[in-house]
Amino acid sequence: MNALLPLLLVALFAVQPSASAFAEAAWPMPDPASSQPTRLGRYRISYAPTLQPIEINRIHAWIAQVTDAQGNPVEGATLGITGGMPVHAHGLPTAPRATAYLGEGRYLIEGMKFHMGGAWEVVLKVKSGAGDDALSIPLDL
């Protein structure tokens, strides 16, 4: 039996999909029809929360798809994420950040959380070779 153990382990792992294959399959694809231009028009951004509908007090991720003004995916960008509740004059209760590039201009943003209902604003800042720009996304939760 001990001689068969290595063969069984090889066979087991050979048929198991990688963890990243499961992860990538789970990421929602932002709807291109929902893309919005950034303030200066350098980029267009669409986004999709991984939690639908967004729930209060639940940490979740977003997928942001960034294209240039002509609709080409933007690779190698740096994304910054800020926001808060303008009426209450406070920021997000977490420090979300872009943690991975998923291809086709899609970036994984982890650590999103909204701790109360009301009017929120999420600001996605993009830095790439085309310059710096930002998109403000209003949310009513």
PDB file of C-alpha atoms in Angstrom:
ATOM      1  CA  MET A   1       0.000   0.000   0.000  1.00  0.00           C
ATOM      2  CA  ASN A   2       2.831   2.437   0.836  1.00  0.00           C
ATOM      3  CA  ALA A   3       4.224   1.970  -2.688  1.00  0.00           C
ATOM      4  CA  LEU A   4       0.855   2.954  -4.159  1.00  0.00           C
ATOM      5  CA  LEU A   5       0.469   6.149  -2.111  1.00  0.00           C
ATOM      6  CA  PRO A   6       2.654   8.336  -4.385  1.00  0.00           C
ATOM      7  CA  LEU A   7       0.765   7.074  -7.454  1.00  0.00           C
ATOM      8  CA  LEU A   8      -2.589   7.786  -5.794  1.00  0.00           C
ATOM      9  CA  LEU A   9      -1.484  11.319  -4.905  1.00  0.00           C
ATOM     10  CA  VAL A  10      -0.315  11.994  -8.463  1.00  0.00           C
ATOM     11  CA  ALA A  11      -3.598  10.682  -9.844  1.00  0.00           C
ATOM     12  CA  LEU A  12      -5.622  12.768  -7.376  1.00  0.00           C
ATOM     13  CA  PHE A  13      -3.848  16.012  -8.192  1.00  0.00           C
ATOM     14  CA  ALA A  14      -3.851  15.316 -11.937  1.00  0.00           C
ATOM     15  CA  VAL A  15      -7.652  15.407 -12.048  1.00  0.00           C
ATOM     16  CA  GLN A  16      -8.110  18.356  -9.674  1.00  0.00           C
ATOM     17  CA  PRO A  17      -8.499  21.764 -11.337  1.00  0.00           C
ATOM     18  CA  SER A  18      -6.247  24.422  -9.880  1.00  0.00           C
ATOM     19  CA  ALA A  19      -7.609  26.787  -7.253  1.00  0.00           C
ATOM     20  CA  SER A  20      -7.085  29.703  -9.632  1.00  0.00           C
ATOM     21  CA  ALA A  21      -9.269  28.002 -12.256  1.00  0.00           C
ATOM     22  CA  PHE A  22     -12.138  27.961  -9.751  1.00  0.00           C
ATOM     23  CA  ALA A  23     -11.399  31.521  -8.707  1.00  0.00           C
ATOM     24  CA  GLU A  24     -11.344  32.913 -12.241  1.00  0.00           C
ATOM     25  CA  ALA A  25     -14.580  31.138 -13.132  1.00  0.00           C
ATOM     26  CA  ALA A  26     -16.238  32.837 -10.153  1.00  0.00           C
ATOM     27  CA  TRP A  27     -15.347  36.413 -11.111  1.00  0.00           C
ATOM     28  CA  PRO A  28     -18.247  38.289 -12.658  1.00  0.00           C
ATOM     29  CA  MET A  29     -17.646  39.975 -15.996  1.00  0.00           C
ATOM     30  CA  PRO A  30     -18.589  43.671 -15.884  1.00  0.00           C
ATOM     31  CA  ASP A  31     -21.232  44.598 -18.451  1.00  0.00           C
ATOM     32  CA  PRO A  32     -19.497  46.682 -21.171  1.00  0.00           C
ATOM     33  CA  ALA A  33     -22.774  48.571 -21.715  1.00  0.00           C
ATOM     34  CA  SER A  34     -22.479  49.943 -18.183  1.00  0.00           C
ATOM     35  CA  SER A  35     -19.030  51.461 -18.701  1.00  0.00           C
ATOM     36  CA  GLN A  36     -18.665  55.119 -17.795  1.00  0.00           C
ATOM     37  CA  PRO A  37     -16.023  57.624 -18.842  1.00  0.00           C
ATOM     38  CA  THR A  38     -13.577  58.864 -16.229  1.00  0.00           C
ATOM     39  CA  ARG A  39     -13.524  62.575 -15.321  1.00  0.00           C
ATOM     40  CA  LEU A  40     -10.994  63.537 -18.002  1.00  0.00           C
ATOM     41  CA  GLY A  41     -12.184  60.964 -20.536  1.00  0.00           C
ATOM     42  CA  ARG A  42      -8.907  59.010 -20.640  1.00  0.00           C
ATOM     43  CA  TYR A  43     -10.566  55.725 -19.673  1.00  0.00           C
ATOM     44  CA  ARG A  44     -13.884  53.943 -19.467  1.00  0.00           C
ATOM     45  CA  ILE A  45     -14.612  51.812 -16.424  1.00  0.00           C
ATOM     46  CA  SER A  46     -17.253  49.197 -15.793  1.00  0.00           C
ATOM     47  CA  TYR A  47     -17.476  47.258 -12.553  1.00  0.00           C
ATOM     48  CA  ALA A  48     -19.231  44.282 -11.006  1.00  0.00           C
ATOM     49  CA  PRO A  49     -19.451  43.537  -7.281  1.00  0.00           C
ATOM     50  CA  THR A  50     -18.965  39.851  -6.499  1.00  0.00           C
ATOM     51  CA  LEU A  51     -21.786  40.135  -3.971  1.00  0.00           C
ATOM     52  CA  GLN A  52     -25.178  40.701  -5.647  1.00  0.00           C
ATOM     53  CA  PRO A  53     -26.943  42.484  -4.125  1.00  0.00           C
ATOM     54  CA  ILE A  54     -24.341  44.275  -2.046  1.00  0.00           C
ATOM     55  CA  GLU A  55     -24.967  43.553   1.629  1.00  0.00           C
ATOM     56  CA  ILE A  56     -24.202  45.815   4.571  1.00  0.00           C
ATOM     57  CA  ASN A  57     -21.284  44.678   6.794  1.00  0.00           C
ATOM     58  CA  ARG A  58     -20.036  42.040   4.358  1.00  0.00           C
ATOM     59  CA  ILE A  59     -16.536  42.224   2.944  1.00  0.00           C
ATOM     60  CA  HIS A  60     -16.559  41.407  -0.743  1.00  0.00           C
ATOM     61  CA  ALA A  61     -14.649  42.050  -3.955  1.00  0.00           C
ATOM     62  CA  TRP A  62     -15.314  43.965  -7.146  1.00  0.00           C
ATOM     63  CA  ILE A  63     -14.066  43.420 -10.655  1.00  0.00           C
ATOM     64  CA  ALA A  64     -13.250  46.671 -12.462  1.00  0.00           C
ATOM     65  CA  GLN A  65     -12.696  46.617 -16.199  1.00  0.00           C
ATOM     66  CA  VAL A  66     -10.621  49.508 -17.512  1.00  0.00           C
ATOM     67  CA  THR A  67     -10.415  50.377 -21.195  1.00  0.00           C
ATOM     68  CA  ASP A  68      -8.925  53.343 -22.984  1.00  0.00           C
ATOM     69  CA  ALA A  69     -11.183  55.876 -24.710  1.00  0.00           C
ATOM     70  CA  GLN A  70     -11.229  53.665 -27.829  1.00  0.00           C
ATOM     71  CA  GLY A  71     -12.349  50.579 -25.876  1.00  0.00           C
ATOM     72  CA  ASN A  72      -8.994  48.747 -25.741  1.00  0.00           C
ATOM     73  CA  PRO A  73      -8.188  46.945 -22.465  1.00  0.00           C
ATOM     74  CA  VAL A  74      -5.729  48.814 -20.258  1.00  0.00           C
ATOM     75  CA  GLU A  75      -3.024  46.498 -18.923  1.00  0.00           C
ATOM     76  CA  GLY A  76      -0.505  47.318 -16.231  1.00  0.00           C
ATOM     77  CA  ALA A  77      -2.521  50.121 -14.662  1.00  0.00           C
ATOM     78  CA  THR A  78      -2.382  51.023 -10.991  1.00  0.00           C
ATOM     79  CA  LEU A  79      -5.803  51.343  -9.375  1.00  0.00           C
ATOM     80  CA  GLY A  80      -6.520  53.279  -6.211  1.00  0.00           C
ATOM     81  CA  ILE A  81      -9.813  52.894  -4.381  1.00  0.00           C
ATOM     82  CA  THR A  82     -11.275  55.452  -1.977  1.00  0.00           C
ATOM     83  CA  GLY A  83     -14.739  56.551  -1.036  1.00  0.00           C
ATOM     84  CA  GLY A  84     -17.181  57.047   1.751  1.00  0.00           C
ATOM     85  CA  MET A  85     -20.464  58.641   2.681  1.00  0.00           C
ATOM     86  CA  PRO A  86     -20.320  62.320   1.689  1.00  0.00           C
ATOM     87  CA  VAL A  87     -23.385  63.219   3.804  1.00  0.00           C
ATOM     88  CA  HIS A  88     -21.838  61.664   6.917  1.00  0.00           C
ATOM     89  CA  ALA A  89     -18.320  62.920   6.103  1.00  0.00           C
ATOM     90  CA  HIS A  90     -16.605  59.572   6.659  1.00  0.00           C
ATOM     91  CA  GLY A  91     -14.684  57.188   4.450  1.00  0.00           C
ATOM     92  CA  LEU A  92     -14.939  53.502   3.790  1.00  0.00           C
ATOM     93  CA  PRO A  93     -14.544  51.281   6.877  1.00  0.00           C
ATOM     94  CA  THR A  94     -11.918  49.197   5.047  1.00  0.00           C
ATOM     95  CA  ALA A  95      -8.946  49.925   2.794  1.00  0.00           C
ATOM     96  CA  PRO A  96      -9.845  48.165  -0.465  1.00  0.00           C
ATOM     97  CA  ARG A  97      -7.088  47.635  -2.987  1.00  0.00           C
ATOM     98  CA  ALA A  98      -6.524  46.122  -6.400  1.00  0.00           C
ATOM     99  CA  THR A  99      -4.817  42.796  -5.781  1.00  0.00           C
ATOM    100  CA  ALA A 100      -4.673  41.090  -9.173  1.00  0.00           C
ATOM    101  CA  TYR A 101      -4.846  41.659 -12.890  1.00  0.00           C
ATOM    102  CA  LEU A 102      -7.301  39.159 -14.409  1.00  0.00           C
ATOM    103  CA  GLY A 103      -6.690  39.933 -18.092  1.00  0.00           C
ATOM    104  CA  GLU A 104      -8.776  41.822 -20.671  1.00  0.00           C
ATOM    105  CA  GLY A 105      -8.418  45.048 -18.655  1.00  0.00           C
ATOM    106  CA  ARG A 106     -10.033  43.453 -15.579  1.00  0.00           C
ATOM    107  CA  TYR A 107      -8.685  44.106 -12.088  1.00  0.00           C
ATOM    108  CA  LEU A 108      -9.664  42.373  -8.853  1.00  0.00           C
ATOM    109  CA  ILE A 109     -10.458  44.789  -6.022  1.00  0.00           C
ATOM    110  CA  GLU A 110     -10.597  43.161  -2.613  1.00  0.00           C
ATOM    111  CA  GLY A 111     -11.699  44.494   0.761  1.00  0.00           C
ATOM    112  CA  MET A 112     -14.873  46.346  -0.211  1.00  0.00           C
ATOM    113  CA  LYS A 113     -17.295  46.893   2.674  1.00  0.00           C
ATOM    114  CA  PHE A 114     -20.147  49.239   3.453  1.00  0.00           C
ATOM    115  CA  HIS A 115     -21.097  49.321   7.115  1.00  0.00           C
ATOM    116  CA  MET A 116     -24.420  51.152   6.934  1.00  0.00           C
ATOM    117  CA  GLY A 117     -27.227  51.916   4.526  1.00  0.00           C
ATOM    118  CA  GLY A 118     -27.416  55.210   2.680  1.00  0.00           C
ATOM    119  CA  ALA A 119     -25.678  57.174  -0.060  1.00  0.00           C
ATOM    120  CA  TRP A 120     -22.096  56.054  -0.731  1.00  0.00           C
ATOM    121  CA  GLU A 121     -19.476  57.113  -3.237  1.00  0.00           C
ATOM    122  CA  VAL A 122     -16.671  54.861  -4.491  1.00  0.00           C
ATOM    123  CA  VAL A 123     -13.817  56.533  -6.357  1.00  0.00           C
ATOM    124  CA  LEU A 124     -11.673  54.425  -8.681  1.00  0.00           C
ATOM    125  CA  LYS A 125      -8.401  56.146  -9.589  1.00  0.00           C
ATOM    126  CA  VAL A 126      -6.458  54.867 -12.596  1.00  0.00           C
ATOM    127  CA  LYS A 127      -2.775  55.475 -13.361  1.00  0.00           C
ATOM    128  CA  SER A 128      -1.238  54.201 -16.581  1.00  0.00           C
ATOM    129  CA  GLY A 129       0.752  55.404 -19.562  1.00  0.00           C
ATOM    130  CA  ALA A 130      -2.272  57.424 -20.751  1.00  0.00           C
ATOM    131  CA  GLY A 131      -2.193  59.477 -17.529  1.00  0.00           C
ATOM    132  CA  ASP A 132      -4.100  59.705 -14.270  1.00  0.00           C
ATOM    133  CA  ASP A 133      -7.881  59.855 -14.143  1.00  0.00           C
ATOM    134  CA  ALA A 134     -10.744  58.813 -11.861  1.00  0.00           C
ATOM    135  CA  LEU A 135     -14.361  57.724 -11.829  1.00  0.00           C
ATOM    136  CA  SER A 136     -16.786  58.477  -9.013  1.00  0.00           C
ATOM    137  CA  ILE A 137     -19.468  55.805  -8.573  1.00  0.00           C
ATOM    138  CA  PRO A 138     -22.531  56.759  -6.513  1.00  0.00           C
ATOM    139  CA  LEU A 139     -24.255  53.915  -4.658  1.00  0.00           C
ATOM    140  CA  ASP A 140     -27.458  53.909  -2.641  1.00  0.00           C
ATOM    141  CA  LEU A 141     -27.471  50.990  -0.228  1.00  0.00           C
TER     142      LEU A 141
END
